[in-house]
Short mmCIF file of C-alpha atoms and ligand atoms in Angstrom, two decimals:
data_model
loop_
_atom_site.label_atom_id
_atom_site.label_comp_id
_atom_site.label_asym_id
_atom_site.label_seq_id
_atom_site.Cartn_x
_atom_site.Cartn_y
_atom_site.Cartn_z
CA UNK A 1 99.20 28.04 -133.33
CA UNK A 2 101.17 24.80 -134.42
CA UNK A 3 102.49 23.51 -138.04
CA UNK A 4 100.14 22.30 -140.39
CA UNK A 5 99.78 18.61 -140.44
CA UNK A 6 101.37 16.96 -143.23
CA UNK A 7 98.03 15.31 -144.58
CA UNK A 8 97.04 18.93 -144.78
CA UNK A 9 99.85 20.96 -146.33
CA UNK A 10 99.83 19.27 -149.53
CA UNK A 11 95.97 19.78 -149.97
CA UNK A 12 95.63 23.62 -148.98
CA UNK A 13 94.00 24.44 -152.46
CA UNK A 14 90.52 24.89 -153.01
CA UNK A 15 88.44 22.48 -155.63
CA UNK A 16 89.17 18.97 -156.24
CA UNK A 17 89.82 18.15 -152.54
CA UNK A 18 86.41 20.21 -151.64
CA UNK A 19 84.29 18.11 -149.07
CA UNK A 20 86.72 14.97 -149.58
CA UNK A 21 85.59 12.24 -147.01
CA UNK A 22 89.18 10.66 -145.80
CA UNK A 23 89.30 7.14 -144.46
CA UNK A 24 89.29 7.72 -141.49
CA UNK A 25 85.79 9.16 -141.23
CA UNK A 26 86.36 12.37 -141.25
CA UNK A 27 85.58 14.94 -143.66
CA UNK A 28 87.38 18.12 -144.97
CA UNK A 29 86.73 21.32 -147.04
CA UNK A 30 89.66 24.04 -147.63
CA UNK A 31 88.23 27.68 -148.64
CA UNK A 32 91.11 30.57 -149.52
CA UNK A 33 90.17 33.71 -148.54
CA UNK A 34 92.19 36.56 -149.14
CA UNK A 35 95.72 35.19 -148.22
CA UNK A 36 94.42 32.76 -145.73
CA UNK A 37 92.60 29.01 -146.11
CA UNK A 38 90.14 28.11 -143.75
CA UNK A 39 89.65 24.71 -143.32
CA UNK A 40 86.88 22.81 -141.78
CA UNK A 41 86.94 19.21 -140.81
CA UNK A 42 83.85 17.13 -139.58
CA UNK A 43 84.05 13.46 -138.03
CA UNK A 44 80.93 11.36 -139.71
CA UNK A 45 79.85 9.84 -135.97
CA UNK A 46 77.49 13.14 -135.63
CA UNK A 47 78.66 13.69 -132.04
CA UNK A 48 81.47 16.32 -132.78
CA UNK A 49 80.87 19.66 -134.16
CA UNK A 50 82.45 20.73 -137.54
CA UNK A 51 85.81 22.44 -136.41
CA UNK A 52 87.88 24.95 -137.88
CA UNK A 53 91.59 25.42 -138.47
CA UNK A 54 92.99 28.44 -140.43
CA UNK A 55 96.37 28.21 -142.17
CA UNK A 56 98.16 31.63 -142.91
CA UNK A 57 100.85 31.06 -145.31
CA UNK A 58 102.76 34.38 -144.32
CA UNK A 59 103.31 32.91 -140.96
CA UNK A 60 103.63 29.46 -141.68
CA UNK A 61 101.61 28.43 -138.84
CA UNK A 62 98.41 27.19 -138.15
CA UNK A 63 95.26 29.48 -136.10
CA UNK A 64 93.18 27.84 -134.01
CA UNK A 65 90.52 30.92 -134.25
CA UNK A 66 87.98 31.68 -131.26
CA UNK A 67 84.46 29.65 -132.50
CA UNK A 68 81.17 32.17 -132.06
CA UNK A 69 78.28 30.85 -132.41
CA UNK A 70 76.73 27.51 -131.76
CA UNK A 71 78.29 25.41 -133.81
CA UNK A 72 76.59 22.88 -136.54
CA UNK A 73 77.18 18.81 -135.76
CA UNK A 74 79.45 17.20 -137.76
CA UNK A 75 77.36 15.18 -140.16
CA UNK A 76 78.26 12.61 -143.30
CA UNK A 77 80.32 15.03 -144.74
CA UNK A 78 79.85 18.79 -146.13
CA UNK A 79 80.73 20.61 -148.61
CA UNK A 80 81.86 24.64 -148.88
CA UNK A 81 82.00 27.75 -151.38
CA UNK A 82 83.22 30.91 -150.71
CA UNK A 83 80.18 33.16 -150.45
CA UNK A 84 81.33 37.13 -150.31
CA UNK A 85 83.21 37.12 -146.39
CA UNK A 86 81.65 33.87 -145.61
CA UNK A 87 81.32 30.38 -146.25
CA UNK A 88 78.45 28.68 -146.81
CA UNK A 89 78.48 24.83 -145.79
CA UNK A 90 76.17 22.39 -146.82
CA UNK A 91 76.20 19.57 -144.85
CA UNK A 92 75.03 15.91 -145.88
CA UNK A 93 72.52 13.50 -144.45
CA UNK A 94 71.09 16.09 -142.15
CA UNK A 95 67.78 16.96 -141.41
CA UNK A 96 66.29 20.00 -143.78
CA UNK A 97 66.41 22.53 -140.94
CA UNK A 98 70.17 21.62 -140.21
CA UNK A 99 71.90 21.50 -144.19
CA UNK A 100 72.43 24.91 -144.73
CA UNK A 101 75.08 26.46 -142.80
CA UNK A 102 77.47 30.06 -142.51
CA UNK A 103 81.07 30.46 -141.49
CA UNK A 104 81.31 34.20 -141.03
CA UNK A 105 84.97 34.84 -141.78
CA UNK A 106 85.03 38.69 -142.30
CA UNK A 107 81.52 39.92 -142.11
CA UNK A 108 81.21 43.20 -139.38
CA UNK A 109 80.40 41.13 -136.41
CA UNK A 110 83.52 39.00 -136.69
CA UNK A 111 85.98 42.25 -137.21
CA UNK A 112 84.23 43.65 -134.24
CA UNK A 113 84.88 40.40 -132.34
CA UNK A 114 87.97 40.16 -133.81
CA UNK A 115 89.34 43.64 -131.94
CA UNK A 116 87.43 43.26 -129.21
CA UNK A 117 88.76 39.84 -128.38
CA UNK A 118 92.01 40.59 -129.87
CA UNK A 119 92.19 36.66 -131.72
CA UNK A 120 91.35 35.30 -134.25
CA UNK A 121 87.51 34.37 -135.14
CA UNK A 122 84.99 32.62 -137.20
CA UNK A 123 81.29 32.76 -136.27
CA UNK A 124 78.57 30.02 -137.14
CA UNK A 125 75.16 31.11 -138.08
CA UNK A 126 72.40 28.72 -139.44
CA UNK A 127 71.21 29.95 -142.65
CA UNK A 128 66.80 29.52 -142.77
CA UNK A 129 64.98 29.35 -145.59
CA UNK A 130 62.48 32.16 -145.46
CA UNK A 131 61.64 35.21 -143.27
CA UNK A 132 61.11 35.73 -139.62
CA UNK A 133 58.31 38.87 -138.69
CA UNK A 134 59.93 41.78 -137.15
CA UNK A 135 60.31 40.93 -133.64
CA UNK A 136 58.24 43.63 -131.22
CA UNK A 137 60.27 45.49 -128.23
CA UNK A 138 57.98 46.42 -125.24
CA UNK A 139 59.37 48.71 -122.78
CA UNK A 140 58.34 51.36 -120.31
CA UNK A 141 58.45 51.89 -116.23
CA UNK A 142 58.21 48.97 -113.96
CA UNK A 143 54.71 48.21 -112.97
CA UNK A 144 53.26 49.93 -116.47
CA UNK A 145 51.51 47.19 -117.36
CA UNK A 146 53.84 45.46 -120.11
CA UNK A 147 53.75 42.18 -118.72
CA UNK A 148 49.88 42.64 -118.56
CA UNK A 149 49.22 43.91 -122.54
CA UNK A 150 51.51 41.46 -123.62
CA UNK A 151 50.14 38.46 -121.50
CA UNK A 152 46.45 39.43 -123.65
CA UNK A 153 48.34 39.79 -127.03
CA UNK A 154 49.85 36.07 -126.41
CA UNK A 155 46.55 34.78 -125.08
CA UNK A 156 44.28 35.88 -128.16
CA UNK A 157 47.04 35.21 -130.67
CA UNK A 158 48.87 32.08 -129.47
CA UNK A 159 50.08 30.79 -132.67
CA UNK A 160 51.10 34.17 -133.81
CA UNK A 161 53.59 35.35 -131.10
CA UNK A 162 56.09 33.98 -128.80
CA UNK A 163 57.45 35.62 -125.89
CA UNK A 164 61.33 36.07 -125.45
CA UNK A 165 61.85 34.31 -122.00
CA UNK A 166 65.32 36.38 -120.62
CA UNK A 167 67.81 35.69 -118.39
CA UNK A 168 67.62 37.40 -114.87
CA UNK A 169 70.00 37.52 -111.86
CA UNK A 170 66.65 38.27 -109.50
CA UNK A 171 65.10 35.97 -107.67
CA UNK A 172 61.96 34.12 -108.70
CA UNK A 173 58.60 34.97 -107.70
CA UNK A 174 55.67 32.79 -106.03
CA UNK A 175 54.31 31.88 -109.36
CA UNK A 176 57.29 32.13 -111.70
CA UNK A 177 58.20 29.64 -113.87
CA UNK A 178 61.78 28.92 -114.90
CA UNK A 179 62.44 28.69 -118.51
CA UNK A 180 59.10 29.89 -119.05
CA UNK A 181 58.92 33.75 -117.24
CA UNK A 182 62.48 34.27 -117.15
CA UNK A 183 65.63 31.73 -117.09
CA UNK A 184 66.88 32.25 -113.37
CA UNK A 185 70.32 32.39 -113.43
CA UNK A 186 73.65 33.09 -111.25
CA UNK A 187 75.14 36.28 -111.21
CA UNK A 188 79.06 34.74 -111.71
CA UNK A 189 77.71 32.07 -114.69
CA UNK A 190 75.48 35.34 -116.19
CA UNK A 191 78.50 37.37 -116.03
CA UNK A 192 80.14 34.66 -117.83
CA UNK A 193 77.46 34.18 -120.57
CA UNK A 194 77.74 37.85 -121.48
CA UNK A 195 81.99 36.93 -121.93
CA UNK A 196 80.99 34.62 -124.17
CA UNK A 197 78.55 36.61 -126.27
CA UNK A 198 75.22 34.60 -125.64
CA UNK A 199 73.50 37.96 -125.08
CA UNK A 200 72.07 40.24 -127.67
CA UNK A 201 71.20 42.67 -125.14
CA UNK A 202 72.03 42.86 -121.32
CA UNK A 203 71.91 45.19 -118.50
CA UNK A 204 71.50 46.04 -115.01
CA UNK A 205 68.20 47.02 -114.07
CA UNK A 206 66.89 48.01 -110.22
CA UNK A 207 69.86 46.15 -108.95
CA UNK A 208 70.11 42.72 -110.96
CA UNK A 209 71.56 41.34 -114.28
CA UNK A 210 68.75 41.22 -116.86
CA UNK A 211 69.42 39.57 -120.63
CA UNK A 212 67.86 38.45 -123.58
CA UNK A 213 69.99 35.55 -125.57
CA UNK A 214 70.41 35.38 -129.00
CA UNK A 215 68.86 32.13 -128.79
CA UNK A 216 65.58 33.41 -126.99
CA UNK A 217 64.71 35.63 -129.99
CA UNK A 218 65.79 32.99 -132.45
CA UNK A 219 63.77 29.81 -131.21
CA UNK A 220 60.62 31.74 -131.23
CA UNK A 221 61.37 32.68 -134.91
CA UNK A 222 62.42 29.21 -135.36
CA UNK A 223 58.74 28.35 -134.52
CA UNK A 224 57.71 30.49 -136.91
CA UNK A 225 56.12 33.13 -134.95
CA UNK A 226 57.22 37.02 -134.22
CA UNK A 227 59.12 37.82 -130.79
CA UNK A 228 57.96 40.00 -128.14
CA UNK A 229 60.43 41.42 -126.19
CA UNK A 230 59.95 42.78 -122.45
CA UNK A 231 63.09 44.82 -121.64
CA UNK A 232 63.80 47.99 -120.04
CA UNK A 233 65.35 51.09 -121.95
CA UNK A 234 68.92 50.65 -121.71
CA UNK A 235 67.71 47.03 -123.34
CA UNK A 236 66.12 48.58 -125.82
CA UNK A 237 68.44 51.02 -126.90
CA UNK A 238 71.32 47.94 -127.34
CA UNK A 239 68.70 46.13 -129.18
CA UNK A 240 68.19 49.27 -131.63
CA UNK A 241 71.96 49.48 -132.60
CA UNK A 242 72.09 45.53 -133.10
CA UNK A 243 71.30 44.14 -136.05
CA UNK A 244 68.54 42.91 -134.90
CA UNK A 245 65.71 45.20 -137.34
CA UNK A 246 62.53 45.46 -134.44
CA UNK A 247 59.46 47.47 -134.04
CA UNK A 248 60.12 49.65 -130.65
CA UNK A 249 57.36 50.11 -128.44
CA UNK A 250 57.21 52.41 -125.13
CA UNK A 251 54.35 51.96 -122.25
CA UNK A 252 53.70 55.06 -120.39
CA UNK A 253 51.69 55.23 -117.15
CA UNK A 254 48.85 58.04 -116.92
CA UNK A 255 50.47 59.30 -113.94
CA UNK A 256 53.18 58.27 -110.94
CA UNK A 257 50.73 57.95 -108.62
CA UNK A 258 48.81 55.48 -111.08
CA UNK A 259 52.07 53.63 -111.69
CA UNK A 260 52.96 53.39 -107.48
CA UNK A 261 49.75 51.98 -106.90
CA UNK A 262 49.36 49.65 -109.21
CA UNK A 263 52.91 48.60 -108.21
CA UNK A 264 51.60 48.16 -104.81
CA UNK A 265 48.47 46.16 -105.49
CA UNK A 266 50.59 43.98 -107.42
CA UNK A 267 52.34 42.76 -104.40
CA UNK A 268 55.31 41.18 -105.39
CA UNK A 269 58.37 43.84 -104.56
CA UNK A 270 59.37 44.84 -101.08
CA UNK A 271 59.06 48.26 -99.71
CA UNK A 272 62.87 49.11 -100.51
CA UNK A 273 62.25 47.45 -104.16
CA UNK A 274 59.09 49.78 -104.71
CA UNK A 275 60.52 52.63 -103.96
CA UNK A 276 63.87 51.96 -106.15
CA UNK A 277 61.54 50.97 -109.37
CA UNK A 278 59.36 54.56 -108.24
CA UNK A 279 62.87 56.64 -108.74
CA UNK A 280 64.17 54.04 -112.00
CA UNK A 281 60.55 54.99 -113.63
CA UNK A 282 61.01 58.73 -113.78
CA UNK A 283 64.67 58.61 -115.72
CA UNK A 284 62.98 55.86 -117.67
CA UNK A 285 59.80 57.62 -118.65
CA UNK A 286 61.88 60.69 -119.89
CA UNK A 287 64.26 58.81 -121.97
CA UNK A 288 61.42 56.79 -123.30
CA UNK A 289 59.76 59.78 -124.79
CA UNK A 290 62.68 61.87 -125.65
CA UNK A 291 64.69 59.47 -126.77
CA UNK A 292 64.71 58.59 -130.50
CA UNK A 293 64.47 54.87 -129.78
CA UNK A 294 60.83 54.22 -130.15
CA UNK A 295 58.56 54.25 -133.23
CA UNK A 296 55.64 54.56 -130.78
CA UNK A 297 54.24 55.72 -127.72
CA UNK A 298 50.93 53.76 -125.77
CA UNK A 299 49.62 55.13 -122.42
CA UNK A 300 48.16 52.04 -120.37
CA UNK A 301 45.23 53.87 -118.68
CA UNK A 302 42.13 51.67 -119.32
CA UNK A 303 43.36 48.92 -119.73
CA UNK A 304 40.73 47.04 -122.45
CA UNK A 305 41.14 49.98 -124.29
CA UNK A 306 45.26 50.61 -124.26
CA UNK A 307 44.81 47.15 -125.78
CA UNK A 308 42.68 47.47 -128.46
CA UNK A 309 45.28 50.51 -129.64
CA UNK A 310 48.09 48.23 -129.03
CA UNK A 311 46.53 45.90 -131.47
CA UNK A 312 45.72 48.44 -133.75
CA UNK A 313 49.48 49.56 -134.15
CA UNK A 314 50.11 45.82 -135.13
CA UNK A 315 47.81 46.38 -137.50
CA UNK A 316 45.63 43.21 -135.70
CA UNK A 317 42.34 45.36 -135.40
CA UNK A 318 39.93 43.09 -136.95
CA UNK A 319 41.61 40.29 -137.05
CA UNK A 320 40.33 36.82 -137.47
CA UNK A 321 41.31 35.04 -134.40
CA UNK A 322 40.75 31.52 -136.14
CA UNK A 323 43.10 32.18 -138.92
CA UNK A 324 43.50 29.82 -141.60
CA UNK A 325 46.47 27.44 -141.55
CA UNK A 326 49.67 29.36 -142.96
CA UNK A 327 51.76 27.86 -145.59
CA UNK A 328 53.95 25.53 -144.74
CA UNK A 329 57.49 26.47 -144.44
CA UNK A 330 59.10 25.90 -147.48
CA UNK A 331 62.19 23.11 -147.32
CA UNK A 332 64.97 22.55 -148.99
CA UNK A 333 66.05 19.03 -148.79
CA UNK A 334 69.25 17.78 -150.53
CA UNK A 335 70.43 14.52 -151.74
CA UNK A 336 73.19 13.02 -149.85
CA UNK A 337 74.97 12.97 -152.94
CA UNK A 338 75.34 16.62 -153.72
CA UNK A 339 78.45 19.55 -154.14
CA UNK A 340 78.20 23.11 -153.95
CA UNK A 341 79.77 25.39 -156.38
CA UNK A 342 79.44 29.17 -157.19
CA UNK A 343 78.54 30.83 -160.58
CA UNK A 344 78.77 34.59 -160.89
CA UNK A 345 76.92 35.51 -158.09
CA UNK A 346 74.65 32.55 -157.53
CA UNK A 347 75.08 29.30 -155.61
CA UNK A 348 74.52 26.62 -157.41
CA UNK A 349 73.84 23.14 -155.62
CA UNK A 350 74.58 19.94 -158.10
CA UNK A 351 72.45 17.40 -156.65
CA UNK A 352 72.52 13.37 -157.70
CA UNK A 353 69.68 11.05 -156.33
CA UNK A 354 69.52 7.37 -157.12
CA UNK A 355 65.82 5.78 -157.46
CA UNK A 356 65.06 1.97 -157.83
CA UNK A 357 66.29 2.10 -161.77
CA UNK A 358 67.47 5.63 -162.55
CA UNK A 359 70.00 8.36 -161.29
CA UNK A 360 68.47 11.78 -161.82
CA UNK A 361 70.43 14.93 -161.26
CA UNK A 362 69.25 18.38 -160.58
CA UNK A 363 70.20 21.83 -159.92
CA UNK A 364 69.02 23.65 -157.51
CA UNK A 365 69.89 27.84 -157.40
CA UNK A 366 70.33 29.21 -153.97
CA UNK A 367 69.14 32.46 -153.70
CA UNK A 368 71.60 34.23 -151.25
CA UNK A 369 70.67 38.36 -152.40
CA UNK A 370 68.57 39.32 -149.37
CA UNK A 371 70.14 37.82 -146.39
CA UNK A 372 69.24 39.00 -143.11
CA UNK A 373 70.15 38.61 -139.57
CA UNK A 374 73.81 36.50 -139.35
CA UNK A 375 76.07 35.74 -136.67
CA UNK A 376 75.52 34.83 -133.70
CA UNK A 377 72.11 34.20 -134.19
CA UNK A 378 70.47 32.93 -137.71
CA UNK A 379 70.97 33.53 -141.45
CA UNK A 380 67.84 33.96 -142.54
CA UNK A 381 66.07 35.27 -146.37
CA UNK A 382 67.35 32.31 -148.12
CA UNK A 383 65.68 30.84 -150.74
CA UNK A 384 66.23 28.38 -153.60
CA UNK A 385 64.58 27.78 -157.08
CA UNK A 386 64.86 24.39 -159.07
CA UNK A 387 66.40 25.42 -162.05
CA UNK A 388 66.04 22.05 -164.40
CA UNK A 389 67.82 18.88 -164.17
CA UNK A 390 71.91 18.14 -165.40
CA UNK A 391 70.42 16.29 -168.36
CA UNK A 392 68.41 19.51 -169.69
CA UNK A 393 70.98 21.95 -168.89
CA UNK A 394 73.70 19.53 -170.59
N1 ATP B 401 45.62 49.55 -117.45
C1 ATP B 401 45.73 49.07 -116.21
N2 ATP B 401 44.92 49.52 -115.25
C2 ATP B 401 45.01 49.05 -113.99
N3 ATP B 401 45.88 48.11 -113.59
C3 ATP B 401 46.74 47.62 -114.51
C4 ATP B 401 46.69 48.06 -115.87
N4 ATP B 401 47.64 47.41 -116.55
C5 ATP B 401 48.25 46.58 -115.67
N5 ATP B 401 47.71 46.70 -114.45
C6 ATP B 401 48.10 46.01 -113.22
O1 ATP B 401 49.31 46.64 -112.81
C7 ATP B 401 50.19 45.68 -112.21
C8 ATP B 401 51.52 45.74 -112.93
O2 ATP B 401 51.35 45.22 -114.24
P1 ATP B 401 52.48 44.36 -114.94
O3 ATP B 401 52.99 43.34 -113.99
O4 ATP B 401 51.92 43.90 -116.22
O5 ATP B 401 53.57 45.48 -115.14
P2 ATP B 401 54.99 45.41 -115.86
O6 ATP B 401 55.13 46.65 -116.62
O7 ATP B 401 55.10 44.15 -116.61
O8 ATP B 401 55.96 45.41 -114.62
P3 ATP B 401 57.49 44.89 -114.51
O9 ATP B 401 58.30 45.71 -115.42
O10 ATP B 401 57.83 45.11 -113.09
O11 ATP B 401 57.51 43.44 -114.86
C9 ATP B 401 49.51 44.33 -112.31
O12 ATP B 401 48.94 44.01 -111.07
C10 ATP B 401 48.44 44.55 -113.39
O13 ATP B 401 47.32 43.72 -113.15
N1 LIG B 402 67.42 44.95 -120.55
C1 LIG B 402 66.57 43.99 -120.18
N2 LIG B 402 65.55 44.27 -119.35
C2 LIG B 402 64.72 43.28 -119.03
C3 LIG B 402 64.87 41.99 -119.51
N3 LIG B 402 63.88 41.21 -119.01
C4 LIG B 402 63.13 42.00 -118.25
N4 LIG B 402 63.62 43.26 -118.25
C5 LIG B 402 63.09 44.46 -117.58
O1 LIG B 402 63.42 44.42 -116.22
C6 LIG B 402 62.47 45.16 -115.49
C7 LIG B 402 62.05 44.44 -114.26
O2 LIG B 402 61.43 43.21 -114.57
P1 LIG B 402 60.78 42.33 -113.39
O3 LIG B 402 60.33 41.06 -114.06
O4 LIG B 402 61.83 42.10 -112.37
O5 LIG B 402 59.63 43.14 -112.84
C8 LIG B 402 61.30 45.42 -116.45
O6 LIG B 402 61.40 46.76 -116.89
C9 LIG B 402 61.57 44.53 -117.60
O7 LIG B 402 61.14 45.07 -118.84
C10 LIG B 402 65.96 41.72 -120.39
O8 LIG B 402 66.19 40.61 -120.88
N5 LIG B 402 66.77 42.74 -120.68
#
């Protein structure tokens, strides 16, 4: 906490001032919300990120809050409007993928940061035009087969799925890839990750730390195709009471005497780590099927076959492997010239381009009524209509 600069104190009112580039290159935006004003300040170099300052008048003082989330790169300047309990920035002169951005400032995940941290938080989340697939959660015993199905499903359908590579505590084996099988990681900078909130899910599983990062589901949505997830129950169940909206899965083996051997002839665990999976898969088996957790249920026994019902619950039977090129992602691109303002319960973007011997100006509605997904991960159901040009409207 400190005093508010001087610059500052005189501007703490939302409007005019709104994404104001000072002299100095530097950028700022003040947003009231409730009894507070948030501000956010940007340097135009592009190597900072855009930070944030909060002033509460009934204190006097300024809050430094804790940041979640990875934060967007300051740019040539943004602009802001207060968007129900967050605030949507638009930043200028970025890329398409990078212009649209959310400072959560009272949304559930920050209040439950908020206690659990016991500060004071904000939370970035990029906002993404469009929809990602429900992501698919594959659990069951070790040596099931998930790895297996999975491995097929990615193989016949690469430009369909992506796998979520986790984070593991375990050590590699012989033909284990990091960054591509799992991210092999310490157990002290793990336990230090979780701190921080990089996982969406995490647990403990036949001994070592096991995670999936927000960022693991997101870049495979990013890429436009729908997440498989390979995680054991406990990971599953965490995953069901995030936000995180997922098809649940559960591989079951015909029999424990199946499951051992097949464990065996895989040859990758010890004795000791054989028999510690063998006594895990029991208490995992029964809270796979009792538990309310998973939509379905697929016993691995033939394996060609368990597949060919694994692709029928995706509804893949008969599928056309070639399939045609999908739509391009749609993009919204913005003028660097451009301010943000909010009109009932639409965003409106005023955009101004200059061409060799005209200035046109248009307005572009963004269509913020089915968000999904948010902090700490991605914003994602936006979409945006043209709605005419200043001159029409005028
Ligand atoms: N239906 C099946 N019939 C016979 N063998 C199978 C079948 N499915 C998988 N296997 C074999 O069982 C072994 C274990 O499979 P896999 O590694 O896919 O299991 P997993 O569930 O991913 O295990 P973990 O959780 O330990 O990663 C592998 O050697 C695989 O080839
Ligand atoms: N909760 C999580 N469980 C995970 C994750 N990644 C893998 N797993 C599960 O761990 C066991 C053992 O895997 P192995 O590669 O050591 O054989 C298996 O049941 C996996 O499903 C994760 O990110 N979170």
């Amino acid at each position: 906490m400190g005093e508010a600069p001087a610059f500052l104190v005189d501007d703490l009112q939302d409007g005019p001032l709104n994404g104001l580039e000072l002299t100095n290159g530097t950028c700022k935006t003040t947003t009231t919300v409730g009894d507070k004003t948030y501000v956010t300040v940007g340097a135009d170099d592009g190597t900072l990120s855009i930070d944030v300052q909060i002033f509460d008048p009934s204190l006097g003082e300024w809050v430094y809050p804790t940041v979640l989330g990875t934060k967007p790169l300051s740019c040539k300047g943004h602009s802001t409007v207060l968007f129900e309990n967050r605030i949507l920035v638009l930043k200028k002169g970025s890329k398409p993928d990078d212009q649209i951005w959310f400072l959560e400032v009272d949304t559930e995940y920050v209040r439950q940061q908020r206690k659990k941290l016991g500060t004071e938080v904000v939370a970035w989340s990029k906002g993404v035009i469009g929809n990602a697939e429900k992501p698919i959660v594959i659990s069951g015993p070790s040596g099931v087969g998930k790895g297996t199905l999975i491995s097929m499903l990615m193989k016949e359908f690469p430009s369909m799925f992506g796998f979520s590579v986790s984070h593991t505590t375990r050590a590699p084996r012989d033909m284990e890839k990091n960054g591509v099988h799992y991210h092999f990681t310490e157990k002290s900078v793990m336990e230090k990750e979780i701190k921080n909130g990089k996982f969406l899910e995490f647990a403990s599983v036949h001994g070592n730390l096991y995670g999936t990062s927000v960022e693991a589901v997101e870049v495979v949505a990013d890429a436009g195709k729908r997440c498989i997830l390979d995680i054991d129950v406990q990971g599953a169940r965490s995953v069901k009471a995030s936000s995180l909206e997922a098809i649940f899965i559960f591989i079951c083996p015909p029999s424990m005497e199946e499951l051992e051997k097949r464990l065996r002839d895989r040859g990758t665990e010890t004795e000791e780590q054989i028999l510690k999976r063998l006594r895990n898969a029991s208490a995992e088996i029964e809270q796979g099927k009792s538990s309310n957790i998973f939509d379905f249920t697929l016993y691995n026994d033939n394996l060609e076959e368990s597949y060919e019902r694994l692709k029928k619950l995706l509804g893949l039977n008969g599928f056309v492997t070639a399939s045609p090129k999908s739509a391009a992602p749609r993009e919204i691109n913005l003028p660097m010239d451009h301010s943000v303002s909010k009109l009932d319960d639409k965003i409106i973007i005023n955009c101004i381009s200059s061409g060799p011997d005209k200035e046109s100006k248009n307005l572009i509605m963004l269509d913020v009524s089915s968000l999904k997904g948010g902090a700490p991960g991605r914003t994602r159901g936006l979409d945006f209509h043209v709605i005419g040009s200043m001159d029409q409207l005028s």
